[in-house]
Amino acid sequence: MDNARKGVELDLGAEASTDTWDAHWRRIGAWSIGLAAARGLTLQMADDPLLAVLDAPKCGEFLQDLGVLSIPVEPANSNREREIFELARALEHHFAFEPFRNSGDESDPFAQAALQSLQCATRAELDRAIASLPVFPAAGQRALQLLISENWSIPDLEFIAASDPVLASDLIRVCNSCLFCRREPVTTLGHAIAYLGSERASAVLIAASVKRLFTTPQLREIWNHSIEASEIARNLAAISGRANAEEAFLGGLVHDIGRLATALLPAKYQSTSARLLREGCELSLVERALCGSTHAELGATALQRWNFPRNLIEAVRFHHRPEACESSLAAVLYLTERCTNPAEDIPSAARSKAAIERLGFDRTITLEIKSEAGILDSLRL
Ligand SMILES: [Fe+2]
Ligand SMILES: [Fe+2]
């Protein structure tokens, strides 16, 4: 295939994997304000312990960014505010040490109290969100089953693609977007499948099916991120030789599918999470604090419902916590996230190290990822 190629640099060095002091204090400020709001208080910073701790040149900037007024605090409020600040610090500590903790360990009671205060989506609401997810298109489902079965032929795939005209036209469009050097466009499914190859054609059919689930402008942004992630993940897997490249491609496409479920949670969750994200907390932390699960876990549950292969489900479940499993695919997806959307989680040296070692990479190198321009670009929303 004679495609134009573009390079993406993936920095696996220690610098790229380390949280910053600024980000740490910014999160503490944001958690403090979130905790105060959950208790019906408006946090005001003058004479507040947070102000004392933020006694640094950056302090004014933090407060300005967080939209906090710097006016005197009523003496009666100061103890309550000091308590809120301690809860915020405990929460930050809880998240920072997560990669080092065994799952059974009890965390700090202060952190537990903070989590309880912030929680604004119940288990029942999460279950309802999962149950309300759209049905995965039947043709995509059949393409997936074909891809994971050992015994199938190109006419089988052509038959599946022909059963859904929208998917069929997407497949032909993707194929033509790859044909930079040909004058005659491909017009039949048979030619498109022959040109792309049966595995890639199945993956494109699955991609076109997944695309249909991303309907709102906010979700479309996630879909476009997923397209980028699919190419990076495929390349990372291929370079490492320790994960299946086509599986990694599919993994990249569906790794954030759990965000379809969090988008269905009640308005209170949406407004609180939007505020915490705006104020500098990372997505996975906000999700854990507000609903006790992340889009990674919710995504794994959704993929289970849609009968995706078990190793893909496991990789998606642990794509923000690769140290908690042994999957090479989870390590690929973790590094893919760090490269394509680092704002989804705190950079963690421990996690990056675990992922890098599992894939056999050298921690000091920068990989130049070559991605084939145009494979899924025409499926962007
Ligand atoms: Fe993610
Ligand atoms: Fe992501």
Coordinates of C-alpha atoms and ligand atoms in Angstrom, one line a residue:
M1 CA 0.0 0.0 0.0
D2 CA 1.6 3.3 -1.1
N3 CA 0.4 5.7 1.6
A4 CA 1.7 9.0 2.6
R5 CA 3.2 8.6 6.0
K6 CA 3.4 10.9 9.0
G7 CA 5.5 10.6 12.1
V8 CA 4.4 11.0 15.8
E9 CA 7.0 11.1 18.5
L10 CA 6.3 9.1 21.6
D11 CA 8.6 10.2 24.4
L12 CA 9.1 7.2 26.8
G13 CA 11.6 9.1 29.0
A14 CA 11.3 9.8 32.7
E15 CA 10.3 13.5 32.1
A16 CA 7.2 12.6 30.2
S17 CA 6.0 10.3 33.1
T18 CA 6.3 12.6 36.0
D19 CA 3.6 14.7 37.6
T20 CA 4.5 18.3 38.3
W21 CA 4.4 20.3 41.5
D22 CA 2.1 22.9 39.9
A23 CA -0.4 20.2 38.8
H24 CA -0.4 18.7 42.3
W25 CA -1.3 21.9 44.0
R26 CA -3.8 22.8 41.4
R27 CA -5.6 19.6 42.0
I28 CA -5.6 20.1 45.8
G29 CA -7.2 23.5 45.2
A30 CA -9.8 22.0 42.8
W31 CA -10.6 19.2 45.3
S32 CA -11.0 21.7 48.1
I33 CA -13.4 23.8 46.1
G34 CA -15.3 20.6 45.0
L35 CA -15.5 19.4 48.6
A36 CA -16.7 22.8 49.9
A37 CA -19.4 22.9 47.2
A38 CA -20.5 19.4 48.2
R39 CA -21.0 20.7 51.7
G40 CA -22.8 23.8 50.7
L41 CA -19.8 26.1 51.4
T42 CA -18.1 28.7 49.2
L43 CA -14.4 28.4 49.9
Q44 CA -12.6 31.7 50.3
M45 CA -8.9 31.7 50.4
A46 CA -7.5 34.6 52.4
D47 CA -6.2 33.3 55.8
D48 CA -7.0 29.8 54.6
P49 CA -4.5 27.0 55.0
L50 CA -4.5 26.5 51.3
L51 CA -3.2 30.0 50.9
A52 CA -0.5 29.3 53.4
V53 CA 0.6 26.2 51.7
L54 CA 0.5 27.8 48.3
D55 CA 3.0 30.4 49.5
A56 CA 4.8 30.5 46.2
P57 CA 5.0 32.8 43.2
K58 CA 2.4 30.6 41.4
C59 CA -0.2 31.1 44.2
G60 CA -1.9 34.1 42.7
E61 CA -2.2 32.4 39.3
F62 CA -3.7 29.3 40.9
L63 CA -6.3 31.3 42.7
Q64 CA -7.1 33.3 39.6
D65 CA -7.4 30.2 37.4
L66 CA -9.6 28.6 40.0
G67 CA -11.9 31.7 40.1
V68 CA -11.4 32.0 43.9
L69 CA -12.0 35.3 45.5
S70 CA -9.3 36.4 47.9
I71 CA -11.4 38.0 50.6
P72 CA -11.2 37.7 54.4
V73 CA -12.8 34.6 55.9
E74 CA -15.2 34.6 58.8
P75 CA -13.4 33.2 61.8
A76 CA -16.2 30.8 62.4
N77 CA -15.6 29.2 59.0
S78 CA -11.9 28.6 59.3
N79 CA -12.0 25.2 61.1
R80 CA -14.4 23.9 58.5
E81 CA -12.2 25.2 55.7
R82 CA -9.1 23.7 57.3
E83 CA -10.9 20.3 57.5
I84 CA -11.8 20.6 53.8
F85 CA -8.3 21.3 52.9
E86 CA -7.1 18.2 54.9
L87 CA -9.6 16.1 53.1
A88 CA -8.4 17.4 49.7
R89 CA -4.8 16.6 50.6
A90 CA -5.8 13.1 51.7
L91 CA -7.6 12.5 48.5
E92 CA -4.7 13.7 46.4
H93 CA -2.4 11.4 48.4
H94 CA -4.8 8.5 47.9
F95 CA -4.7 8.9 44.1
A96 CA -1.0 9.5 43.9
F97 CA -0.2 6.3 45.7
E98 CA -2.7 4.1 43.9
P99 CA -0.2 2.4 41.6
F100 CA 1.8 1.2 44.6
R101 CA -1.1 -0.1 46.6
N102 CA -2.4 -3.7 46.5
S103 CA -6.1 -3.7 45.7
G104 CA -7.1 -5.0 49.2
D105 CA -5.4 -2.3 51.1
E106 CA -7.5 0.1 53.2
S107 CA -6.9 3.7 52.3
D108 CA -6.8 6.7 54.7
P109 CA -10.2 7.3 56.4
F110 CA -9.8 11.0 55.4
A111 CA -9.6 10.0 51.8
Q112 CA -12.6 7.8 52.2
A113 CA -14.5 10.6 53.8
A114 CA -13.5 12.9 50.9
L115 CA -14.7 10.3 48.3
Q116 CA -18.0 9.9 50.1
S117 CA -18.6 13.7 50.1
L118 CA -17.8 14.0 46.4
Q119 CA -19.7 11.0 45.1
C120 CA -22.6 12.1 43.0
A121 CA -23.6 9.1 40.9
T122 CA -24.8 5.9 42.5
R123 CA -24.2 2.3 41.5
A124 CA -27.8 2.1 40.3
E125 CA -27.3 5.2 38.1
L126 CA -24.1 3.6 36.6
D127 CA -26.0 0.4 35.9
R128 CA -28.8 2.4 34.2
A129 CA -26.2 4.2 32.1
I130 CA -24.7 1.0 30.9
A131 CA -28.1 -0.5 30.2
S132 CA -29.0 2.6 28.2
L133 CA -26.0 2.3 25.8
P134 CA -27.0 2.0 22.2
V135 CA -27.0 -1.4 20.6
F136 CA -23.8 -2.3 18.7
P137 CA -24.7 -2.4 15.0
A138 CA -25.5 -6.0 13.9
A139 CA -23.1 -6.0 10.9
G140 CA -20.3 -4.7 13.1
Q141 CA -21.0 -7.5 15.6
R142 CA -20.9 -10.1 12.8
A143 CA -17.6 -8.6 11.5
L144 CA -16.2 -8.8 15.0
Q145 CA -17.2 -12.5 15.4
L146 CA -15.7 -13.2 11.9
L147 CA -12.4 -11.5 12.9
I148 CA -12.0 -13.6 16.0
S149 CA -13.0 -16.9 14.4
E150 CA -10.4 -19.0 12.7
N151 CA -12.5 -20.2 9.8
W152 CA -13.8 -17.5 7.4
S153 CA -13.6 -16.3 3.8
I154 CA -13.6 -13.0 2.0
P155 CA -17.1 -13.6 0.6
D156 CA -18.3 -14.0 4.2
L157 CA -17.1 -10.5 4.9
E158 CA -18.5 -9.1 1.7
F159 CA -21.9 -10.6 2.6
I160 CA -21.8 -8.9 6.1
A161 CA -20.7 -5.5 4.6
A162 CA -23.4 -5.7 2.0
S163 CA -26.1 -6.2 4.7
D164 CA -25.6 -2.6 6.0
P165 CA -25.4 0.0 3.2
V166 CA -24.0 2.7 5.5
L167 CA -21.1 0.5 6.7
A168 CA -20.6 -0.7 3.1
S169 CA -20.2 2.9 1.9
D170 CA -17.8 3.7 4.8
L171 CA -15.7 0.7 3.8
I172 CA -15.4 1.9 0.2
R173 CA -14.8 5.5 1.3
V174 CA -11.9 4.4 3.6
C175 CA -10.5 2.3 0.8
N176 CA -10.6 5.2 -1.7
S177 CA -9.0 7.6 0.8
C178 CA -6.0 5.3 0.9
L179 CA -5.7 5.2 -2.9
F180 CA -3.6 8.3 -3.5
C181 CA -1.9 6.9 -6.6
R182 CA -4.8 5.3 -8.4
R183 CA -6.9 7.1 -10.9
E184 CA -9.8 4.7 -10.9
P185 CA -11.7 4.7 -7.6
V186 CA -12.8 1.4 -6.1
T187 CA -16.6 1.0 -6.3
T188 CA -17.3 -2.5 -5.2
L189 CA -17.1 -4.2 -1.8
G190 CA -15.1 -7.1 -3.3
H191 CA -12.4 -4.8 -4.6
A192 CA -12.3 -2.8 -1.4
I193 CA -11.9 -5.9 0.8
A194 CA -9.2 -7.3 -1.6
Y195 CA -7.4 -4.0 -1.5
L196 CA -7.4 -3.4 2.2
G197 CA -6.9 -7.1 3.1
S198 CA -9.5 -9.1 5.0
E199 CA -8.3 -8.3 8.5
R200 CA -8.1 -4.6 7.9
A201 CA -11.4 -4.5 6.1
S202 CA -13.1 -6.2 9.1
A203 CA -11.4 -3.7 11.4
V204 CA -12.7 -0.9 9.2
L205 CA -16.3 -2.3 9.4
I206 CA -16.0 -2.5 13.2
A207 CA -14.6 1.0 13.3
A208 CA -17.5 2.3 11.1
S209 CA -19.9 0.6 13.5
V210 CA -18.3 2.1 16.6
K211 CA -18.4 5.5 15.0
R212 CA -22.2 5.4 14.9
L213 CA -22.3 5.4 18.7
F214 CA -20.5 8.8 19.0
T215 CA -23.4 11.2 18.3
T216 CA -22.9 14.4 20.3
P217 CA -20.2 17.1 19.6
Q218 CA -18.5 16.2 22.8
L219 CA -18.5 12.5 21.9
R220 CA -17.3 13.2 18.4
E221 CA -14.1 14.6 19.9
I222 CA -13.6 11.4 21.8
W223 CA -14.1 9.4 18.6
N224 CA -11.5 11.5 16.7
H225 CA -9.1 10.8 19.6
S226 CA -9.9 7.1 19.3
I227 CA -9.0 7.1 15.6
E228 CA -5.6 8.7 16.4
A229 CA -5.1 6.2 19.3
S230 CA -5.9 3.2 17.0
E231 CA -3.0 4.1 14.7
I232 CA -0.5 4.8 17.5
A233 CA -1.6 1.6 19.4
R234 CA -1.1 -0.5 16.2
N235 CA 2.3 0.8 15.6
L236 CA 3.4 0.5 19.2
A237 CA 2.3 -3.1 19.3
A238 CA 4.1 -3.8 16.0
I239 CA 7.3 -2.2 17.2
S240 CA 7.3 -4.0 20.5
G241 CA 6.4 -7.4 18.9
R242 CA 4.7 -8.3 22.2
A243 CA 1.1 -7.5 21.3
N244 CA -1.0 -8.3 18.2
A245 CA -1.1 -5.2 16.0
E246 CA -4.6 -5.6 14.7
E247 CA -5.9 -6.2 18.2
A248 CA -4.2 -3.1 19.3
F249 CA -5.8 -1.2 16.4
L250 CA -9.2 -2.3 17.6
G251 CA -8.2 -1.6 21.2
G252 CA -7.3 2.0 20.3
L253 CA -10.8 2.4 18.7
V254 CA -12.7 1.3 21.7
H255 CA -10.4 2.1 24.6
D256 CA -12.6 5.1 25.8
I257 CA -15.9 3.6 24.9
G258 CA -16.9 3.9 28.6
R259 CA -17.2 7.6 28.1
L260 CA -20.4 6.9 26.3
A261 CA -21.7 5.6 29.6
T262 CA -20.5 8.5 31.8
A263 CA -22.1 10.9 29.2
L264 CA -25.5 9.3 30.3
L265 CA -25.1 10.0 34.0
P266 CA -27.4 12.6 35.6
A267 CA -26.9 16.4 35.3
K268 CA -25.3 16.7 38.8
Y269 CA -22.5 14.4 37.7
Q270 CA -22.0 16.3 34.4
S271 CA -21.8 19.8 36.0
T272 CA -19.5 18.7 38.9
S273 CA -17.1 16.7 36.6
A274 CA -17.0 19.6 34.1
R275 CA -16.0 22.0 36.9
L276 CA -13.3 19.7 38.4
L277 CA -11.9 19.1 34.9
R278 CA -11.8 22.8 34.1
E279 CA -10.0 23.5 37.4
G280 CA -7.2 21.0 36.7
C281 CA -8.2 17.5 37.9
E282 CA -7.6 14.7 35.4
L283 CA -10.5 12.8 33.9
S284 CA -9.8 9.4 35.6
L285 CA -9.5 10.9 39.0
V286 CA -12.7 12.9 38.6
E287 CA -14.6 9.8 37.5
R288 CA -13.3 7.7 40.5
A289 CA -14.1 10.5 42.9
L290 CA -17.6 11.2 41.6
C291 CA -18.9 7.8 40.6
G292 CA -16.4 5.2 42.0
S293 CA -15.6 3.8 38.6
T294 CA -13.6 5.0 35.6
H295 CA -14.5 5.1 31.9
A296 CA -12.0 2.2 31.6
E297 CA -14.1 -0.1 33.9
L298 CA -17.4 1.0 32.4
G299 CA -16.0 0.5 28.9
A300 CA -15.0 -3.1 29.7
T301 CA -18.5 -3.7 30.9
A302 CA -19.9 -2.3 27.7
L303 CA -17.6 -4.4 25.6
Q304 CA -18.7 -7.5 27.5
R305 CA -22.3 -6.8 26.6
W306 CA -21.3 -6.5 23.0
N307 CA -19.3 -9.8 23.0
F308 CA -15.9 -8.4 22.3
P309 CA -12.9 -10.8 22.9
R310 CA -11.9 -11.2 26.5
N311 CA -8.3 -10.0 26.0
L312 CA -9.6 -6.7 24.5
I313 CA -12.0 -6.3 27.4
E314 CA -9.2 -6.8 29.9
A315 CA -6.9 -4.3 28.1
V316 CA -9.6 -1.7 28.1
R317 CA -10.4 -2.3 31.7
F318 CA -6.8 -1.7 32.7
H319 CA -5.7 0.9 30.1
H320 CA -5.2 3.5 32.9
R321 CA -3.8 0.9 35.4
P322 CA -1.5 -1.5 33.4
E323 CA 0.4 -2.4 36.6
A324 CA -2.8 -4.1 37.9
C325 CA -2.8 -6.8 35.1
E326 CA -0.4 -8.8 32.9
S327 CA -1.8 -7.8 29.5
S328 CA 0.7 -6.4 27.0
L329 CA -2.3 -4.9 25.2
A330 CA -3.1 -2.9 28.3
A331 CA 0.5 -1.6 28.3
V332 CA 0.2 -0.6 24.7
L333 CA -3.1 1.3 25.4
Y334 CA -1.6 3.0 28.5
L335 CA 1.4 4.4 26.5
T336 CA -1.0 5.3 23.7
E337 CA -3.0 7.4 26.1
R338 CA 0.1 9.1 27.4
C339 CA 1.0 10.0 23.9
T340 CA -2.4 11.1 22.6
N341 CA -4.4 12.4 25.5
P342 CA -2.3 12.8 28.7
A343 CA -5.0 14.8 30.4
E344 CA -7.0 11.6 31.1
D345 CA -4.8 10.7 34.0
I346 CA -1.9 11.9 36.3
P347 CA 1.4 11.0 34.7
S348 CA 2.8 8.2 36.8
A349 CA 6.4 7.1 36.6
A350 CA 5.5 3.8 38.2
R351 CA 2.9 3.0 35.7
S352 CA 4.9 4.1 32.7
K353 CA 7.8 2.0 33.9
A354 CA 5.6 -1.1 34.2
A355 CA 4.2 -0.6 30.7
I356 CA 7.6 0.2 29.1
E357 CA 9.2 -2.9 30.7
R358 CA 6.4 -5.1 29.7
L359 CA 6.7 -4.1 26.1
G360 CA 10.5 -4.5 26.1
F361 CA 11.2 -0.8 25.3
D362 CA 14.2 1.2 26.5
R363 CA 13.0 3.8 28.9
T364 CA 15.4 6.5 27.6
I365 CA 14.4 6.4 24.0
T366 CA 11.9 8.3 21.9
L367 CA 10.0 6.2 19.5
E368 CA 9.1 7.8 16.2
I369 CA 5.8 6.2 15.3
K370 CA 4.9 6.1 11.6
S371 CA 1.3 6.1 10.9
E372 CA -0.4 5.5 7.6
A373 CA -2.2 8.7 6.7
G374 CA -5.8 8.2 5.6
I375 CA -6.6 4.7 6.8
L376 CA -9.4 6.0 9.1
D377 CA -9.1 9.7 8.5
S378 CA -12.2 9.6 6.3
L379 CA -14.2 8.3 9.3
R380 CA -13.5 11.3 11.5
L381 CA -16.5 13.2 12.7
Ligands
FE1 FE -8.9 6.4 28.6
FE2 FE -8.2 8.0 25.6

